[in-house]
XYZ file of C-alpha atoms in Angstrom:
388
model
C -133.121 -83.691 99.915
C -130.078 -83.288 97.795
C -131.891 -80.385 96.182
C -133.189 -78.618 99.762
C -129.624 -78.591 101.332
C -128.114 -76.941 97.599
C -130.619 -73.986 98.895
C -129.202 -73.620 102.454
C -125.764 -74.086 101.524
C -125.321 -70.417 101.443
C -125.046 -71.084 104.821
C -121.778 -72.650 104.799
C -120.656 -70.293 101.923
C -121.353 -67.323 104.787
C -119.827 -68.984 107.979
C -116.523 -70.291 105.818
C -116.056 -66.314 104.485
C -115.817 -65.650 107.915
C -113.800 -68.121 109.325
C -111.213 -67.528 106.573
C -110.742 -63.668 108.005
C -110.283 -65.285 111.445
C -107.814 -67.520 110.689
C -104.778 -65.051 110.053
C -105.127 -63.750 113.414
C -103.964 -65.121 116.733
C -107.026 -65.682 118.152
C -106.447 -67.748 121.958
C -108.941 -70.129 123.399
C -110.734 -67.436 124.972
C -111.621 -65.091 121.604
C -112.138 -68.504 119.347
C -114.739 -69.558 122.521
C -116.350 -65.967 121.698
C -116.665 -66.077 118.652
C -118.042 -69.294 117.699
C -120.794 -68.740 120.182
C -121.482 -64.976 119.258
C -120.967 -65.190 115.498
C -120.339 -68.678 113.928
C -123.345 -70.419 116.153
C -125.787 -67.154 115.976
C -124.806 -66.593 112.076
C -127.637 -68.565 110.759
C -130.597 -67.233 113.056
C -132.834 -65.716 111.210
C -133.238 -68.465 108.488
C -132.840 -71.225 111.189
C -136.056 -69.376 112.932
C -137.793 -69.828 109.707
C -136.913 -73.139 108.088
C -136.220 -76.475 109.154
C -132.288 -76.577 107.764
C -131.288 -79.985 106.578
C -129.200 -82.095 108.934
C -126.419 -82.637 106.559
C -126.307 -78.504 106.150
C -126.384 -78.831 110.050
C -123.968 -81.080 110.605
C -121.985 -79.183 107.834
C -121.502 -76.347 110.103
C -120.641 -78.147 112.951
C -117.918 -78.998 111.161
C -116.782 -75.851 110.633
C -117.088 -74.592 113.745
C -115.387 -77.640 115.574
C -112.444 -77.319 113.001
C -111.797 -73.913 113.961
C -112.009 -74.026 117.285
C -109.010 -77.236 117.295
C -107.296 -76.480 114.195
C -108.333 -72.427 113.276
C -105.028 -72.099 111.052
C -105.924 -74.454 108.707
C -109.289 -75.130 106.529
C -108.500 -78.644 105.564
C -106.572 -81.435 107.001
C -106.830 -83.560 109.768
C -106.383 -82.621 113.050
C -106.558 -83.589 117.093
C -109.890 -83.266 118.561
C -108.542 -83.322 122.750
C -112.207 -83.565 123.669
C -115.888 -84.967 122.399
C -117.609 -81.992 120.745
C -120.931 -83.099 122.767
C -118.753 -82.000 125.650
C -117.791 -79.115 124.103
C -121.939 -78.395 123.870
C -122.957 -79.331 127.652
C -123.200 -76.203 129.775
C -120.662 -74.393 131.509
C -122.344 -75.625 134.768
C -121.648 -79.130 133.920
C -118.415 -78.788 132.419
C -118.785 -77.589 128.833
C -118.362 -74.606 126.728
C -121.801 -73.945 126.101
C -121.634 -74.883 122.318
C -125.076 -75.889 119.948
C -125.601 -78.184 117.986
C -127.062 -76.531 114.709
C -129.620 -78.845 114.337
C -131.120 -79.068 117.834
C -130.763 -75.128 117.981
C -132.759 -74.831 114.380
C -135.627 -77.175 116.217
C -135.551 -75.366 119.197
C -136.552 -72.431 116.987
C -138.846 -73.766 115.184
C -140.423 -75.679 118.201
C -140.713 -71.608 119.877
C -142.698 -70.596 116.398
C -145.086 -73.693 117.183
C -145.770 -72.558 120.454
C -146.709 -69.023 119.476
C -148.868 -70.031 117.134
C -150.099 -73.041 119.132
C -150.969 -70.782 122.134
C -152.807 -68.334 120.197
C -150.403 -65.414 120.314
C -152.279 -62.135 119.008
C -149.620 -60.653 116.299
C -150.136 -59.926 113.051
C -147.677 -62.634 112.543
C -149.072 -65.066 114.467
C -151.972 -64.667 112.431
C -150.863 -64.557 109.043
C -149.539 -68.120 110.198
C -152.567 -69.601 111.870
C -154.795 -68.860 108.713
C -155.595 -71.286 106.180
C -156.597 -68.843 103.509
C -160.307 -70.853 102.972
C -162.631 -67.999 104.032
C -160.554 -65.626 100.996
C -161.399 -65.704 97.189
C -158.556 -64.350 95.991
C -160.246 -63.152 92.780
C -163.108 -61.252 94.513
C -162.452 -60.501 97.727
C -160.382 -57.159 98.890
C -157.796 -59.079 100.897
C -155.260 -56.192 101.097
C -155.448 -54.950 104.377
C -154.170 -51.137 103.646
C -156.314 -50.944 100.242
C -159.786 -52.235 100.520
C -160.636 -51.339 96.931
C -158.028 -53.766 95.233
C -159.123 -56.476 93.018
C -156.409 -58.900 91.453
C -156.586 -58.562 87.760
C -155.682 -61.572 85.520
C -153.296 -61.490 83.093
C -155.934 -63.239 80.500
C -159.756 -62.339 81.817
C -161.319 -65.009 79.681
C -159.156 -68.161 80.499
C -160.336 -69.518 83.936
C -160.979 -72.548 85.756
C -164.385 -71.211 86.698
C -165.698 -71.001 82.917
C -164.862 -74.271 81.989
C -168.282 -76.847 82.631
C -166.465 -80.308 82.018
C -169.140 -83.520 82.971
C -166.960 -86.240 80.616
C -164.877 -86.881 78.009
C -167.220 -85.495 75.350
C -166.927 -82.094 76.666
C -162.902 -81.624 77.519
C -162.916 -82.725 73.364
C -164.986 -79.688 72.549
C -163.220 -77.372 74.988
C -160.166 -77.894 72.971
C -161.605 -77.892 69.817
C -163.548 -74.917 70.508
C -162.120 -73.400 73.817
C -163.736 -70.027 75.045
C -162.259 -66.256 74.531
C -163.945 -62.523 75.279
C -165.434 -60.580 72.844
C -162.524 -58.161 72.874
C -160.889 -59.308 69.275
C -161.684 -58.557 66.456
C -162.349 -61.151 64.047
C -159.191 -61.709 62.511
C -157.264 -62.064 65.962
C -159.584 -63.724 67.602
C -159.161 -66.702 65.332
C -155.508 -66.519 65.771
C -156.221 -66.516 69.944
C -158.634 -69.192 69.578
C -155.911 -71.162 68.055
C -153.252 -71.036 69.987
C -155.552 -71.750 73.702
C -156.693 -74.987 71.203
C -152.576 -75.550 71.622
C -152.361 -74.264 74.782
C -155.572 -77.176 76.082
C -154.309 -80.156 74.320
C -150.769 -79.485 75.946
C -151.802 -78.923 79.181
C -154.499 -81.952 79.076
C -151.589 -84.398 77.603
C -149.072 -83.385 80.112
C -152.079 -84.063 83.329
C -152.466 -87.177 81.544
C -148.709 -88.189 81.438
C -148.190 -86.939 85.231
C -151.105 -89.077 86.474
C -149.996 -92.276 84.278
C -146.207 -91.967 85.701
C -147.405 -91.576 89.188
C -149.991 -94.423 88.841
C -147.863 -96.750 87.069
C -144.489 -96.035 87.977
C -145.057 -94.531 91.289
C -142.923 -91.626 90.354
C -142.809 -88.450 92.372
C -145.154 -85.371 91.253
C -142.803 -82.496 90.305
C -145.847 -79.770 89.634
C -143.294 -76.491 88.216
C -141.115 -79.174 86.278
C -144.715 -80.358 84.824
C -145.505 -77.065 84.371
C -142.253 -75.608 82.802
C -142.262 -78.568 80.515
C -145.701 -77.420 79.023
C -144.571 -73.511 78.561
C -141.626 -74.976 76.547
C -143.636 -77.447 74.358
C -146.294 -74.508 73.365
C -143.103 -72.207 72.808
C -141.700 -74.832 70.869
C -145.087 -76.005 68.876
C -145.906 -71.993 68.266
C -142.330 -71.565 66.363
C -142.612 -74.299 64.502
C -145.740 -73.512 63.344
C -144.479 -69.868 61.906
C -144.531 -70.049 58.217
C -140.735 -70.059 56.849
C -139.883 -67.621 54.303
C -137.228 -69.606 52.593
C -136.570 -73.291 53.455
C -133.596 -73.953 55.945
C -131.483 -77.051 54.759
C -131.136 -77.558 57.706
C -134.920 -77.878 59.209
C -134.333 -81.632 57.395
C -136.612 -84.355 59.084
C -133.130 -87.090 58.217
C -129.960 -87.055 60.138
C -127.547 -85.612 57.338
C -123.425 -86.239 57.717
C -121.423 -83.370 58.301
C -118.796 -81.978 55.726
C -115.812 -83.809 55.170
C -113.150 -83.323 57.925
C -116.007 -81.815 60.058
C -117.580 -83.474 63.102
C -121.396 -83.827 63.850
C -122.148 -83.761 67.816
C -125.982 -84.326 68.090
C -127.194 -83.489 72.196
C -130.412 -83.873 74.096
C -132.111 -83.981 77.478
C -134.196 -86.081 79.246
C -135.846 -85.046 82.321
C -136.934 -87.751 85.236
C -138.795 -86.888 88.205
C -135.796 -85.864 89.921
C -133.030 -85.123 87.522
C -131.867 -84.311 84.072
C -129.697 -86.960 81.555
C -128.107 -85.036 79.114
C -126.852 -87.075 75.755
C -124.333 -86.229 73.390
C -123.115 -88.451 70.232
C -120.356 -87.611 68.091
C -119.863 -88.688 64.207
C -118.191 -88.119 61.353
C -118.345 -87.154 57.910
C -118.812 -90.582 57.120
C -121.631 -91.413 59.457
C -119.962 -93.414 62.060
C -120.417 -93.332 65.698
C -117.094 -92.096 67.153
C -118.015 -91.831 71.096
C -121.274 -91.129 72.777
C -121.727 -89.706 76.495
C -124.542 -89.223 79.338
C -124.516 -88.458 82.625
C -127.074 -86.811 84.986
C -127.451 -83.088 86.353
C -129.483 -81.931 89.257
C -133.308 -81.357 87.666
C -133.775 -77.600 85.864
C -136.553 -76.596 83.105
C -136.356 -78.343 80.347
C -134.733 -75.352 78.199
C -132.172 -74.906 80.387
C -131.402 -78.322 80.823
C -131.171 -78.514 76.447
C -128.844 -75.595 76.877
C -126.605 -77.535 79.338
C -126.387 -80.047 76.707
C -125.194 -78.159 74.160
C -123.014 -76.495 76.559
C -121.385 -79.591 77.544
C -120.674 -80.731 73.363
C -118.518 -77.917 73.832
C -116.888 -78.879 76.553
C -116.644 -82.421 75.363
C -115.650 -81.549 71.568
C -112.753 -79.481 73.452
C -110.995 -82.025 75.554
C -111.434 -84.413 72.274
C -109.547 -81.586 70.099
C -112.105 -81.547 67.721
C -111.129 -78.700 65.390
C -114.254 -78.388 63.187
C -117.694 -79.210 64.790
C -121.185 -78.883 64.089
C -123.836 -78.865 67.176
C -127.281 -79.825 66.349
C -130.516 -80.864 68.384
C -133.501 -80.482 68.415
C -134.576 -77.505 71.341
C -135.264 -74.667 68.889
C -135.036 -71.700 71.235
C -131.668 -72.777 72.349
C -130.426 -72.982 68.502
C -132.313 -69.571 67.938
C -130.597 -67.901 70.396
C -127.162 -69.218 69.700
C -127.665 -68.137 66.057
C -129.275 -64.825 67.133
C -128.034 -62.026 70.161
C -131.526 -62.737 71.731
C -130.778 -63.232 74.496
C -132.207 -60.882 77.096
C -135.814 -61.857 76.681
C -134.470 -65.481 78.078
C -132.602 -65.143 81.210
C -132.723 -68.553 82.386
C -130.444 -69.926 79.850
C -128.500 -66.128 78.906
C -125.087 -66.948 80.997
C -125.096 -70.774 79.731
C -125.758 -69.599 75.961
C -122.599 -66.675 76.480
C -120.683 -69.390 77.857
C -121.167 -71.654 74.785
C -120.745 -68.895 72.729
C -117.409 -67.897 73.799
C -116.195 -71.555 73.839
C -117.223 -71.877 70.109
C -114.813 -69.121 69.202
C -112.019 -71.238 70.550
C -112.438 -73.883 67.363
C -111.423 -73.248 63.690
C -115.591 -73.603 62.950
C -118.114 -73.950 64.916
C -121.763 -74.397 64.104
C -125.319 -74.574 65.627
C -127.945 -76.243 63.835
C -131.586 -77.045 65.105
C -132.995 -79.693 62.942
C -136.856 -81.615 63.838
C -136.729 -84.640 66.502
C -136.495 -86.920 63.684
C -133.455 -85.962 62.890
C -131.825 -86.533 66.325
C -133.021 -89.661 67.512
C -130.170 -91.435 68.271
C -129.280 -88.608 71.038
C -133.047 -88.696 71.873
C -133.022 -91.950 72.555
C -129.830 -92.510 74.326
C -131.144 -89.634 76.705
C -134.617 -91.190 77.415
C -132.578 -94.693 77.901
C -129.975 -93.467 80.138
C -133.203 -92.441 82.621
């Protein structure tokens, strides 16, 4: 729930910006009356029409609205309520103002959506709603109404459920070890393709495998695009390190190493739970020891991004210690490659968090990133995995 009402508090965000603009007039009963009912209350329409809002969004905008209709100078404070707001909300046949609640009005919405679709309504709406999408083949059948020739084209032609014949255990073994591809490559490339679906399988099958034993045995929550994220980045993350290196990187060690003298060593990882992230970071010195260690938990993202709030928060953390001379290191390789690189572009997801960290590096007399194997950062690893 926590994470449903972070995507409707735009909501708030869009009734507060207007109540702020109200506020420095000299509004009297009358025109505050008017416009909570005309624009505060009818604000959120269209996505109340649509979605069942969260009651604590809901009950957030009540409390906007009942603030500025007894206190509209002010945004925060207390102040005297001279009446029950469920009076406010009775009809003005029965003594009220004619107020909603913003939860019953989002069910009353919603309820008036059921009964279109419950009665039968002929729309193209209506029917787009009412249809289960069973009598379609997505793959085969034209289902664009305004082009009956189109066809959905797969990005990969030759990597499909529907060519896979698995009866046991014997057979998912030889799809990995020798999974299928089109006779489009040539020889060279198609052992390279061949290859990396191999990588592709055995991550995917592992990751099925986890899911089903955390659900079964620890009654976790399934989290499909987490899952699903988490297997992109481990096949990103397998394909680099599989790139042959040109000269060896002292730093690619597979032993934590101390940092220079005088310098600092903050080691950082992530953890990701069915419903959150832990971040870990541990600080040490050039002789070895443990100086301070941290964790705490963030609201759940991809794994790379969550690695890159990690690092991001070393930063932070090495600055409020006044650190001068620091060294970052973990073990997320396309976060280190693009803090050592100005590739950034081709990643969005973690582009503003990687600038950030960045520009806070500049701030320290040295700053480094290094991206070293897990072996090497075990101690963050693990205090990540036990804070979970």
């Amino acid at each position: 729930m926590k994470n449903k009402s972070r995507d409707f508090k735009f909501l708030q965000d869009k009734l507060e910006a207007r109540l702020n603009g109200w506020r420095s007039k000299c509004l009297s009963w009358a025109g505050r009356c008017t416009l909570i009912k005309s624009v505060a209350q009818a604000l959120p329409t269209y996505t109340m029409s649509s979605f069942e809002v969260p009651k604590k969004v809901c009950d957030a905008l009540d409390s906007q609205s009942r603030r500025f209709w007894w206190n509209p100078k002010k945004q925060n404070g207390s102040y005297l309520a001279w009446k029950f707001w469920d009076h406010l909300c009775q009809p003005k046949g029965k003594g009220g103002l004619g107020f909603r609640y913003a939860k019953d009005f989002n069910m009353a919405l919603l309820t008036k959506l059921s009964w279109m679709i419950a009665t039968k309504r002929d729309s193209l709406c209506m029917r787009v709603l009412r249809s289960n999408g069973h009598s379609i083949n997505v793959w085969k059948d034209p289902w664009i109404p305004w082009n009956d020739d189109f066809k959905p084209k797969p990005r990969d032609e030759g990597f499909r459920a529907e060519m896979f014949n698995i009866d046991g255990c014997e057979s998912i073994a030889n799809l990995v070890i020798d999974p299928p591809i089109e006779n489009c490559y040539v020889l060279s490339n198609a052992v390279q393709v061949k290859e990396q679906r191999s990588l592709q399988l055995a991550i995917t099958i592992e990751a099925i495998w986890n899911l089903r034993n955390s659900v079964v045995h620890n009654g976790e929550q399934i989290n499909i695009p987490t899952t699903i994220k988490g297997t992109d980045f481990r096949f990103a993350e397998c394909t680099e390190a599989r790139e042959p290196m040109v000269d060896k990187d002292p730093n690619s060690v597979k032993l934590w190493t101390r940092p220079p003298m005088g310098m600092v060593k903050l080691n950082v990882d992530a953890a990701i739970l069915s419903d959150k992230c832990w971040l870990a970071v541990v600080a040490r010195d050039d002789r070895g020891n443990i100086m301070k260690y941290w964790s705490k938990a963030i609201p759940l993202n991809e794994p790379v991004v969550a690695e890159a709030n990690a690092i991001l928060w070393a930063i932070q953390i090495a600055k409020e210690e006044d650190f001068k001379d620091i060294i970052v290191e973990g073990d997320a390789k396309i976060c280190f490659d693009v803090l050592n690189s100005n590739v950034v572009e081709s990643l969005w997801s973690i582009s503003s968090l990687c600038k950030d960290i960045k520009f806070l590096g500049q701030s320290f007399s040295s700053c480094l990133f290094n991206w070293v194997f897990r072996e090497a950062n075990s101690v963050a690893h693990s205090l990540a995995k036990f804070a979970t």
